Short mmCIF file of C-alpha atoms in Angstrom, two decimals:
data_model
loop_
_atom_site.label_atom_id
_atom_site.label_comp_id
_atom_site.label_asym_id
_atom_site.label_seq_id
_atom_site.Cartn_x
_atom_site.Cartn_y
_atom_site.Cartn_z
CA MET A 1 83.45 153.90 167.17
CA GLU A 2 83.56 153.55 163.43
CA PRO A 3 80.32 154.58 161.54
CA PHE A 4 79.91 151.19 159.91
CA VAL A 5 79.58 149.60 163.44
CA PHE A 6 76.68 151.95 164.19
CA GLU A 7 75.07 150.89 160.85
CA ARG A 8 74.75 147.46 162.27
CA ILE A 9 72.88 148.61 165.36
CA GLY A 10 69.51 149.88 164.20
CA HIS A 11 68.16 150.76 167.65
CA GLN A 12 70.01 153.92 168.53
CA ALA A 13 69.72 153.52 172.39
CA LEU A 14 71.63 150.21 172.07
CA ARG A 15 74.72 152.02 170.58
CA GLU A 16 75.37 153.32 174.16
CA ARG A 17 75.76 149.78 175.42
CA ILE A 18 78.97 148.99 173.58
CA VAL A 19 81.55 147.63 175.90
CA THR A 20 84.78 145.70 175.76
CA ALA A 21 84.92 142.00 175.97
CA GLU A 22 86.79 142.28 179.20
CA THR A 23 84.01 144.46 180.78
CA ALA A 24 81.40 141.99 179.72
CA ALA A 25 83.40 139.02 181.08
CA SER A 26 83.73 140.82 184.39
CA TRP A 27 79.99 140.59 184.88
CA ILE A 28 80.17 136.79 184.99
CA GLU A 29 80.32 135.27 188.44
CA ASP A 30 81.43 131.97 189.82
CA GLY A 31 78.61 129.36 189.60
CA MET A 32 76.71 131.07 186.84
CA THR A 33 75.30 129.36 183.78
CA LEU A 34 76.08 130.60 180.26
CA GLY A 35 74.30 129.99 176.98
CA LEU A 36 76.66 130.50 174.13
CA SER A 37 75.85 130.67 170.49
CA GLY A 38 77.58 128.30 168.19
CA PHE A 39 76.92 125.14 166.21
CA THR A 40 79.75 123.02 164.73
CA ARG A 41 82.41 125.83 164.67
CA ALA A 42 79.99 128.38 163.17
CA GLY A 43 78.47 131.49 164.55
CA ASP A 44 79.92 130.91 168.00
CA ALA A 45 80.54 133.51 170.70
CA LYS A 46 84.28 134.32 170.52
CA ALA A 47 85.50 137.42 172.35
CA VAL A 48 83.63 137.25 175.65
CA PRO A 49 84.49 133.53 176.30
CA THR A 50 88.11 134.30 175.52
CA ALA A 51 88.17 137.32 177.88
CA LEU A 52 86.53 135.15 180.57
CA ILE A 53 89.28 132.50 180.19
CA GLU A 54 91.93 135.13 180.63
CA ARG A 55 90.27 136.47 183.65
CA ALA A 56 89.98 133.07 185.14
CA LYS A 57 93.77 132.76 185.03
CA ARG A 58 93.83 135.49 187.64
CA GLN A 59 90.48 134.81 189.41
CA PRO A 60 89.50 131.14 189.19
CA LEU A 61 85.90 130.42 188.70
CA LYS A 62 83.57 127.64 187.50
CA VAL A 63 80.52 127.97 185.14
CA ASP A 64 78.08 125.76 183.38
CA VAL A 65 78.20 126.02 179.57
CA TYR A 66 75.27 125.35 177.27
CA THR A 67 75.66 125.71 173.52
CA GLY A 68 74.11 124.64 170.28
CA ALA A 69 76.84 122.16 169.57
CA SER A 70 80.68 122.40 169.17
CA LEU A 71 82.52 125.66 169.32
CA GLY A 72 85.25 127.02 167.14
CA SER A 73 88.01 129.44 167.83
CA ASP A 74 89.49 126.86 170.31
CA ILE A 75 86.94 128.14 172.92
CA ASP A 76 86.18 124.55 174.14
CA LYS A 77 89.85 123.77 174.29
CA MET A 78 90.77 126.91 176.25
CA MET A 79 87.80 126.60 178.55
CA ALA A 80 88.76 123.02 179.31
CA GLU A 81 92.48 123.79 179.90
CA ALA A 82 91.65 126.78 182.10
CA GLY A 83 89.42 124.51 184.22
CA ILE A 84 86.45 126.95 184.17
CA VAL A 85 83.78 124.46 183.07
CA ARG A 86 81.82 122.53 185.72
CA LYS A 87 79.31 121.14 183.28
CA ARG A 88 79.00 121.20 179.50
CA LEU A 89 76.11 120.33 177.19
CA PRO A 90 74.83 119.06 174.72
CA PHE A 91 77.71 118.37 172.29
CA GLN A 92 81.43 119.02 171.83
CA ALA A 93 84.22 117.99 169.49
CA ASP A 94 87.46 119.09 171.03
CA ALA A 95 90.30 116.79 171.95
CA ALA A 96 91.30 118.71 175.19
CA MET A 97 87.72 118.92 176.36
CA ARG A 98 87.14 115.22 175.45
CA ARG A 99 90.15 114.33 177.63
CA LYS A 100 88.83 116.30 180.60
CA ILE A 101 85.30 114.64 180.24
CA ASN A 102 86.87 111.18 180.16
CA GLU A 103 89.09 111.95 183.12
CA ARG A 104 85.91 113.18 184.84
CA GLU A 105 87.35 116.64 185.57
CA LEU A 106 84.22 118.12 184.11
CA LEU A 107 80.70 116.88 183.70
CA PHE A 108 79.20 116.32 180.30
CA VAL A 109 75.59 115.82 179.49
CA ASP A 110 75.22 114.14 176.13
CA GLN A 111 71.84 115.23 174.80
CA HIS A 112 69.77 114.85 171.59
CA LEU A 113 70.21 118.24 169.98
CA SER A 114 66.45 118.82 169.71
CA HIS A 115 66.06 118.26 173.43
CA THR A 116 68.06 121.11 174.84
CA ALA A 117 65.69 124.02 174.06
CA GLU A 118 62.75 121.91 175.51
CA LEU A 119 64.67 121.36 178.78
CA VAL A 120 65.59 125.11 178.98
CA ARG A 121 62.03 126.12 178.24
CA SER A 122 60.54 123.88 180.81
CA GLY A 123 63.01 124.86 183.56
CA VAL A 124 64.51 121.44 184.00
CA LEU A 125 67.97 122.69 183.43
CA LYS A 126 69.62 125.47 185.57
CA PRO A 127 68.41 128.90 184.46
CA ILE A 128 70.75 130.76 182.17
CA ASP A 129 72.36 133.78 183.66
CA TYR A 130 73.93 135.20 180.52
CA ALA A 131 73.25 134.41 176.82
CA ILE A 132 76.23 135.30 174.82
CA VAL A 133 75.36 135.30 171.15
CA GLU A 134 77.00 136.28 167.95
CA ALA A 135 75.14 138.66 165.68
CA VAL A 136 75.68 140.34 162.25
CA SER A 137 73.38 143.18 163.25
CA ILE A 138 70.56 144.24 165.51
CA THR A 139 67.49 145.73 163.81
CA GLU A 140 65.72 148.95 164.65
CA ASP A 141 62.71 146.97 165.98
CA GLY A 142 65.01 144.97 168.25
CA MET A 143 65.75 141.77 166.51
CA ILE A 144 69.17 140.05 166.76
CA ILE A 145 70.22 138.84 163.36
CA PRO A 146 72.45 135.68 163.85
CA THR A 147 75.46 135.00 161.81
CA THR A 148 76.42 131.63 160.38
CA SER A 149 74.42 129.54 162.81
CA VAL A 150 71.32 129.68 164.92
CA GLY A 151 71.68 126.65 167.11
CA ASN A 152 70.08 127.30 170.57
CA SER A 153 70.59 131.12 170.38
CA SER A 154 66.87 131.92 170.23
CA ILE A 155 65.82 129.91 173.32
CA PHE A 156 68.90 131.17 175.20
CA VAL A 157 68.06 134.83 174.35
CA GLU A 158 64.37 134.22 175.38
CA LYS A 159 65.06 132.48 178.70
CA ALA A 160 68.34 134.11 179.90
CA ARG A 161 68.27 136.73 182.62
CA ARG A 162 70.70 138.89 180.69
CA VAL A 163 72.01 138.94 177.04
CA ILE A 164 75.39 140.03 175.69
CA VAL A 165 75.63 140.44 171.97
CA GLU A 166 78.93 139.93 170.11
CA LEU A 167 78.43 142.14 166.97
CA ASN A 168 80.87 140.55 164.51
CA VAL A 169 81.74 142.86 161.68
CA ALA A 170 83.85 140.12 160.04
CA GLN A 171 80.58 138.26 159.17
CA PRO A 172 78.93 139.36 155.99
CA LYS A 173 75.93 141.77 156.35
CA ALA A 174 74.45 139.85 153.41
CA LEU A 175 73.36 137.08 156.03
CA TYR A 176 70.36 139.29 156.80
CA GLY A 177 67.38 137.50 155.58
CA PHE A 178 68.82 133.93 155.58
CA HIS A 179 67.29 133.06 158.97
CA ASP A 180 63.85 131.75 160.00
CA ILE A 181 63.36 131.84 163.73
CA TYR A 182 60.31 130.04 164.98
CA GLU A 183 59.32 129.54 168.68
CA VAL A 184 57.26 126.35 169.32
CA GLY A 185 55.76 127.44 172.60
CA LYS A 186 55.08 125.57 175.78
CA GLN A 187 54.32 121.82 175.59
CA GLY A 188 50.51 121.25 176.06
CA GLU A 189 49.74 124.67 174.65
CA ARG A 190 51.45 124.61 171.27
CA ALA A 191 49.96 124.27 167.77
CA PRO A 192 51.31 122.04 165.10
CA ILE A 193 54.45 123.57 163.49
CA PRO A 194 53.26 125.09 160.17
CA LEU A 195 56.03 123.80 158.04
CA THR A 196 54.98 121.31 155.29
CA LYS A 197 57.80 122.01 152.73
CA VAL A 198 61.49 122.27 153.03
CA ASP A 199 61.50 125.87 151.77
CA ASP A 200 58.61 127.23 153.92
CA ARG A 201 59.26 130.22 156.05
CA ILE A 202 57.29 130.23 159.27
CA GLY A 203 59.01 132.67 161.60
CA THR A 204 60.96 135.91 161.85
CA ILE A 205 64.19 137.00 160.16
CA GLY A 206 65.88 137.43 163.58
CA ILE A 207 65.72 136.62 167.23
CA PRO A 208 63.20 138.79 169.14
CA VAL A 209 64.74 140.28 172.31
CA ASP A 210 63.56 142.43 175.20
CA LEU A 211 65.89 145.33 174.70
CA GLU A 212 66.12 145.75 178.48
CA LYS A 213 67.78 142.38 178.79
CA ILE A 214 70.78 143.37 176.53
CA ALA A 215 73.53 144.11 179.12
CA GLY A 216 76.14 145.01 176.57
CA ILE A 217 77.25 144.80 172.93
CA VAL A 218 80.89 143.70 172.20
CA VAL A 219 82.16 144.58 168.75
CA THR A 220 84.26 141.76 167.28
CA ASN A 221 86.04 141.13 163.86
CA GLN A 222 86.95 137.50 163.74
CA THR A 223 85.86 134.89 161.11
CA ASP A 224 84.65 131.44 162.14
CA SER A 225 87.06 128.68 162.42
CA PRO A 226 87.27 126.59 159.22
CA SER A 227 85.97 123.06 159.32
CA THR A 228 88.40 120.22 159.61
CA ILE A 229 86.90 118.15 156.87
CA VAL A 230 89.39 116.02 154.88
CA PRO A 231 88.89 115.32 151.15
CA PRO A 232 87.03 112.08 150.14
CA ASP A 233 89.21 108.91 149.89
CA ALA A 234 88.82 105.66 148.11
CA GLU A 235 86.78 104.13 151.04
CA THR A 236 84.39 107.01 151.41
CA ALA A 237 83.99 107.21 147.56
CA ALA A 238 83.01 103.49 147.75
CA ILE A 239 80.47 104.22 150.48
CA ALA A 240 78.96 106.88 148.32
CA ARG A 241 78.76 104.38 145.34
CA HIS A 242 76.87 101.85 147.60
CA LEU A 243 74.42 104.64 148.77
CA ILE A 244 73.72 105.63 145.18
CA GLU A 245 73.18 102.01 144.35
CA PHE A 246 70.67 101.53 147.20
CA LEU A 247 68.78 104.78 146.34
CA ARG A 248 68.49 103.57 142.69
CA ARG A 249 66.89 100.41 143.96
CA GLU A 250 64.45 102.39 145.98
CA VAL A 251 63.49 104.44 142.89
CA ALA A 252 63.15 101.24 140.84
CA ALA A 253 60.89 99.72 143.43
CA GLY A 254 58.71 102.77 143.41
CA ARG A 255 59.48 103.76 147.10
CA LEU A 256 61.16 106.91 146.08
CA SER A 257 60.81 109.28 143.16
CA GLU A 258 63.71 110.27 140.97
CA ARG A 259 63.85 113.54 143.10
CA LEU A 260 64.34 111.11 146.13
CA ALA A 261 63.11 112.79 149.42
CA PRO A 262 64.56 115.56 151.52
CA ILE A 263 68.04 114.65 152.67
CA GLN A 264 69.74 114.96 156.00
CA ALA A 265 73.44 114.35 156.40
CA GLY A 266 75.41 114.42 159.61
CA ILE A 267 78.68 116.26 160.18
CA GLY A 268 82.12 115.10 159.49
CA SER A 269 84.35 113.96 156.64
CA VAL A 270 82.61 110.64 156.03
CA ALA A 271 79.08 112.19 155.71
CA ASN A 272 80.47 115.13 153.65
CA ALA A 273 82.21 112.71 151.29
CA VAL A 274 79.14 110.57 150.92
CA LEU A 275 77.20 113.62 149.75
CA TYR A 276 79.85 114.29 147.04
CA GLY A 277 78.65 110.95 145.50
CA LEU A 278 75.42 112.72 144.47
CA LEU A 279 77.40 115.16 142.32
CA ASP A 280 78.04 112.37 139.70
CA SER A 281 74.72 110.73 140.00
CA GLU A 282 71.55 111.19 137.99
CA PHE A 283 69.59 112.64 140.89
CA CYS A 284 68.86 116.27 140.69
CA ASP A 285 66.36 118.90 141.90
CA LEU A 286 67.03 117.65 145.40
CA GLU A 287 65.99 119.10 148.70
CA VAL A 288 67.94 119.00 151.92
CA TYR A 289 66.57 119.42 155.42
CA SER A 290 69.52 119.03 157.73
CA GLU A 291 71.64 120.57 160.50
CA VAL A 292 74.97 121.53 159.11
CA LEU A 293 75.49 122.72 155.49
CA GLN A 294 79.09 121.69 154.68
CA ASP A 295 81.27 122.06 151.69
CA ALA A 296 79.62 119.29 149.65
CA MET A 297 76.13 121.07 150.00
CA PHE A 298 77.38 124.23 148.32
CA ASP A 299 78.95 122.21 145.46
CA LEU A 300 75.65 120.47 145.00
CA LEU A 301 73.84 123.88 145.11
CA ASP A 302 76.35 125.29 142.49
CA ALA A 303 75.95 122.25 140.25
CA GLY A 304 72.10 122.65 140.37
CA LYS A 305 71.79 119.23 142.01
CA VAL A 306 70.15 120.60 145.17
CA ARG A 307 67.22 123.08 144.69
CA PHE A 308 66.95 124.20 148.23
CA ALA A 309 68.78 123.62 151.61
CA SER A 310 67.43 124.10 155.07
CA GLY A 311 69.99 123.93 157.88
CA CYS A 312 71.01 125.15 161.37
CA SER A 313 74.51 126.28 160.55
CA ILE A 314 76.97 126.73 157.75
CA THR A 315 80.33 125.14 158.46
CA LEU A 316 82.97 125.28 155.74
CA SER A 317 86.55 124.79 154.95
CA GLU A 318 88.73 127.84 154.57
CA ASN A 319 88.70 128.08 150.78
CA LYS A 320 85.02 127.26 150.55
CA MET A 321 84.27 129.81 153.26
CA LYS A 322 85.89 132.53 151.13
CA GLN A 323 84.15 131.45 148.02
CA VAL A 324 80.64 131.29 149.55
CA TYR A 325 80.72 134.40 151.71
CA HIS A 326 82.06 136.52 148.81
CA ASN A 327 79.18 135.39 146.68
CA LEU A 328 76.42 135.06 149.30
CA GLU A 329 73.73 136.69 147.28
CA ALA A 330 73.90 133.77 144.85
CA TYR A 331 72.35 131.60 147.60
CA ARG A 332 69.59 133.88 148.57
CA GLY A 333 66.30 132.02 148.04
CA LYS A 334 68.20 128.73 147.91
CA LEU A 335 68.88 128.17 151.67
CA VAL A 336 67.72 129.03 155.15
CA LEU A 337 69.06 128.75 158.68
CA ARG A 338 66.71 127.66 161.51
CA PRO A 339 66.99 126.93 165.38
CA GLN A 340 68.23 123.41 165.87
CA GLU A 341 65.00 122.64 167.64
CA ILE A 342 63.25 123.15 164.34
CA SER A 343 65.89 121.62 162.06
CA ASN A 344 65.88 118.50 164.33
CA HIS A 345 62.25 118.45 165.32
CA PRO A 346 60.71 114.88 165.27
CA GLU A 347 57.31 116.28 164.02
CA LEU A 348 59.05 117.80 160.96
CA ILE A 349 61.38 114.90 160.31
CA ARG A 350 58.44 112.51 160.08
CA ARG A 351 56.18 114.84 158.17
CA LEU A 352 58.72 115.64 155.53
CA GLY A 353 59.81 111.98 155.12
CA LEU A 354 63.58 112.46 155.36
CA ILE A 355 66.37 110.27 154.12
CA SER A 356 68.75 110.47 157.12
CA ILE A 357 72.49 109.66 156.65
CA ASN A 358 74.64 109.67 159.77
CA THR A 359 78.04 108.24 160.82
CA ALA A 360 78.62 105.31 163.19
CA LEU A 361 81.63 104.46 165.34
CA GLU A 362 80.54 100.84 165.24
CA ALA A 363 77.57 98.66 164.50
CA ASP A 364 76.89 95.16 165.57
CA ILE A 365 75.60 92.16 163.63
CA TYR A 366 71.94 92.91 164.66
CA GLY A 367 72.02 96.58 163.64
CA ASN A 368 72.59 98.38 166.97
CA VAL A 369 74.77 101.46 166.47
CA ASN A 370 77.28 103.22 168.67
CA SER A 371 77.87 106.76 167.83
CA THR A 372 79.52 108.17 170.89
CA HIS A 373 81.69 105.90 173.08
CA VAL A 374 85.03 104.38 172.19
CA ARG A 375 85.16 100.93 173.66
CA GLY A 376 81.93 101.71 175.61
CA THR A 377 83.35 104.22 178.09
CA GLN A 378 85.38 106.89 176.41
CA MET A 379 83.24 109.79 175.07
CA MET A 380 84.11 110.87 171.58
CA ASN A 381 81.89 113.94 170.68
CA GLY A 382 78.34 113.16 171.56
CA ILE A 383 75.20 111.79 169.94
CA GLY A 384 74.42 115.25 168.30
CA GLY A 385 71.31 115.07 166.10
CA SER A 386 71.68 111.53 164.87
CA GLY A 387 69.10 110.25 167.31
CA ASP A 388 66.54 113.00 166.46
CA PHE A 389 66.69 111.84 162.88
CA ALA A 390 67.22 108.10 163.24
CA ARG A 391 63.99 107.52 165.08
CA HIS A 392 61.76 109.47 162.91
CA ALA A 393 63.20 109.51 159.39
CA ARG A 394 61.65 107.80 156.40
CA LEU A 395 64.97 106.07 155.80
CA THR A 396 67.66 105.92 158.55
CA ILE A 397 71.11 105.16 157.03
CA PHE A 398 74.35 104.71 158.99
CA VAL A 399 77.66 104.95 157.23
CA THR A 400 81.12 103.89 158.54
CA LYS A 401 84.35 102.55 157.23
CA SER A 402 84.57 98.81 158.06
CA SER A 403 87.75 99.11 159.97
CA ALA A 404 89.94 101.60 161.87
CA LYS A 405 93.42 101.99 163.25
CA HIS A 406 94.94 100.34 160.10
CA GLY A 407 92.73 97.34 160.46
CA ALA A 408 93.25 96.71 164.24
CA ILE A 409 89.67 97.60 164.96
CA SER A 410 86.62 96.22 163.15
CA SER A 411 83.62 98.60 162.95
CA ILE A 412 81.26 95.61 162.63
CA VAL A 413 81.38 93.74 165.98
CA PRO A 414 79.20 91.01 167.72
CA PHE A 415 77.76 93.58 170.05
CA VAL A 416 78.37 97.26 170.25
CA SER A 417 80.02 98.49 173.37
CA HIS A 418 77.55 101.30 173.82
CA VAL A 419 74.08 101.63 172.27
CA ASP A 420 72.99 104.95 170.90
CA HIS A 421 70.65 103.75 168.21
CA THR A 422 68.93 100.51 168.74
CA GLU A 423 68.23 97.97 165.91
CA HIS A 424 64.69 99.22 165.89
CA ASP A 425 65.79 102.59 164.42
CA VAL A 426 68.34 101.56 161.95
CA ASP A 427 67.25 100.69 158.42
CA VAL A 428 70.38 100.45 156.45
CA ILE A 429 74.20 100.11 157.23
CA ILE A 430 76.75 101.01 154.59
CA THR A 431 80.54 100.47 154.54
CA GLU A 432 82.97 100.54 151.70
CA HIS A 433 82.27 96.83 151.11
CA GLY A 434 78.50 97.21 150.61
CA TYR A 435 75.15 97.73 152.34
CA ALA A 436 72.68 95.85 154.41
CA ASP A 437 68.99 96.71 154.08
CA LEU A 438 67.63 95.55 157.47
CA ARG A 439 63.99 96.65 156.94
CA GLY A 440 61.46 93.97 157.70
CA LEU A 441 64.16 91.43 158.81
CA ALA A 442 64.25 89.42 162.03
CA PRO A 443 67.63 89.42 163.94
CA VAL A 444 68.78 86.16 162.59
CA GLU A 445 68.11 87.50 159.04
CA ARG A 446 69.96 90.66 159.70
CA ALA A 447 73.31 89.15 160.95
CA PRO A 448 74.37 87.35 157.75
CA LEU A 449 73.65 90.47 155.57
CA ILE A 450 75.71 92.74 157.81
CA ILE A 451 78.59 90.22 158.06
CA GLU A 452 78.83 89.46 154.39
CA HIS A 453 77.92 92.93 153.00
CA CYS A 454 79.44 95.28 155.51
CA ALA A 455 82.22 93.70 157.48
CA HIS A 456 85.88 93.97 156.45
CA PRO A 457 86.82 90.69 154.74
CA ASP A 458 89.51 90.05 157.36
CA TYR A 459 86.88 89.95 160.11
CA ARG A 460 84.17 88.00 158.38
CA PRO A 461 85.41 84.57 159.52
CA GLN A 462 85.43 85.63 163.17
CA LEU A 463 81.94 87.06 162.81
CA ARG A 464 80.64 83.94 161.05
CA ASP A 465 82.15 81.86 163.91
CA TYR A 466 80.55 83.95 166.57
CA PHE A 467 77.14 83.98 164.86
CA ALA A 468 77.23 80.14 164.37
CA GLU A 469 78.02 79.63 168.03
CA ALA A 470 75.27 82.08 169.05
CA LEU A 471 72.74 80.24 167.05
CA LYS A 472 73.51 77.08 168.99
CA ARG A 473 72.76 78.95 172.22
CA GLY A 474 69.31 79.78 170.91
CA GLY A 475 67.09 82.81 171.48
CA HIS A 476 65.38 85.47 169.32
CA THR A 477 68.58 87.58 169.21
CA PRO A 478 71.40 84.95 169.72
CA HIS A 479 74.47 85.88 171.57
CA VAL A 480 77.44 84.18 173.19
CA LEU A 481 77.29 86.48 176.33
CA GLU A 482 80.67 85.64 177.55
CA GLN A 483 82.18 86.56 174.26
CA ALA A 484 79.89 89.43 173.15
CA LEU A 485 82.36 92.22 174.17
CA SER A 486 85.48 89.98 173.82
CA TRP A 487 86.62 91.93 170.77
CA HIS A 488 86.86 95.17 172.72
CA ILE A 489 88.69 93.28 175.63
CA ARG A 490 91.06 91.92 173.05
CA TYR A 491 91.87 95.35 171.59
CA GLU A 492 92.43 96.82 175.13
CA GLN A 493 94.82 93.95 175.93
CA PHE A 494 96.61 93.31 172.65
CA GLY A 495 96.01 96.40 170.50
CA THR A 496 93.93 94.49 167.88
CA MET A 497 90.63 92.73 167.51
CA ARG A 498 92.14 90.00 165.34
CA GLU A 499 91.36 86.62 166.88
CA GLU A 500 94.72 84.98 166.19
CA THR A 501 96.47 87.07 168.70
CA TYR A 502 94.29 86.11 171.67
CA GLN A 503 91.94 83.30 172.68
CA LEU A 504 89.34 84.07 175.28
CA GLN A 505 89.91 81.91 178.42
#
């Protein structure tokens, strides 16, 4: 073994536990439960899951798979196609796995990302047989230093019967010191989490582990998969302008200072593009308390717009990955990575008073938001952390383009086909056409604002007609029940939500 590998294993006795990925995979038996590191394609276990997939081609088996969030390196794709997953939680973002979930060939538990650790800790979920976690090093005193994400790795390591460490020499050693691992303890016995500022450090620099639990160490040399973010377009730029306009009004009203409040932004191209809008704004000295730190976050750090960023993972495009990791020392003291239970904890979200910005698949005229299901039944990715933040943030903002599929789908509908975030938890909806501030408004006050400010102009007449008819029916939240989901029915039958192609009988 190369000397530089031993340099990353501070505890000498552990150096004797280096095994191949194939050997480690051979320990996994049919029916076991695995806890894999990884959060939005960053810091994921790579070699052992790949070896297990290859083994399953010769010896079929089924396992339950818990993660932080989505995995990179096509692990979710290959596991789904190999048919080795019986149950998966709490989030995924792969097309092949999505297809298997919707065909009910594997079970998927869509969880709030802050809940998984709590369910593992309390024993509600099946016990974890093997935690397989990626590390940049293992310290002399027996701490696993994670790589580019923390996710649920710390709770997996604590509660798993055995641990396999993937020591990834492709990940920069400079990641040492960027993590802050805190264990909240059992419910009913825990103290308040002692974090009152975004840049507080309250835990350890690595994941404490009982060294006897480490079954093996697999040496790997593979970078994270790059993110699939696309550059901002005219519509996302317009959404960003409306967000900035709204924030300016909050400052003018005295509800926010010129430094705003700590910002959380969800994953994906729309949320990333919206953050880019802050680059050209007057707002500076900002703080971020979020899950995923994407390309835009590092551009904001480089421009001096963001003072400090707290997250759970670093997920970057290929070019940005090279830039950031070759210059990682420049960010020391400017960012920290935490377990997702801490990055998404309701206690901290409420205490810090976050501005939460997440993406909707669709919203209805009263402010209910669907983040997960296409036409009510087909799972997309999962709720992720959006619910953790929506219920508890100072300001809960959902952004979406007003239409999809070249205008065949309206993102603003009479009634969402699946409710992830009720109208009670949604403060502001923003599309490329404007924003609707729903705070303090009754349902019949919200609907006209959403229709006129957020809906695509092509769909506004239909929405006005629906709301007018609903008002005649009466009620606190007026609906035409037999037409509430007619737009989704129309799309399934005719490939468009446009009214002129179909009249409900």
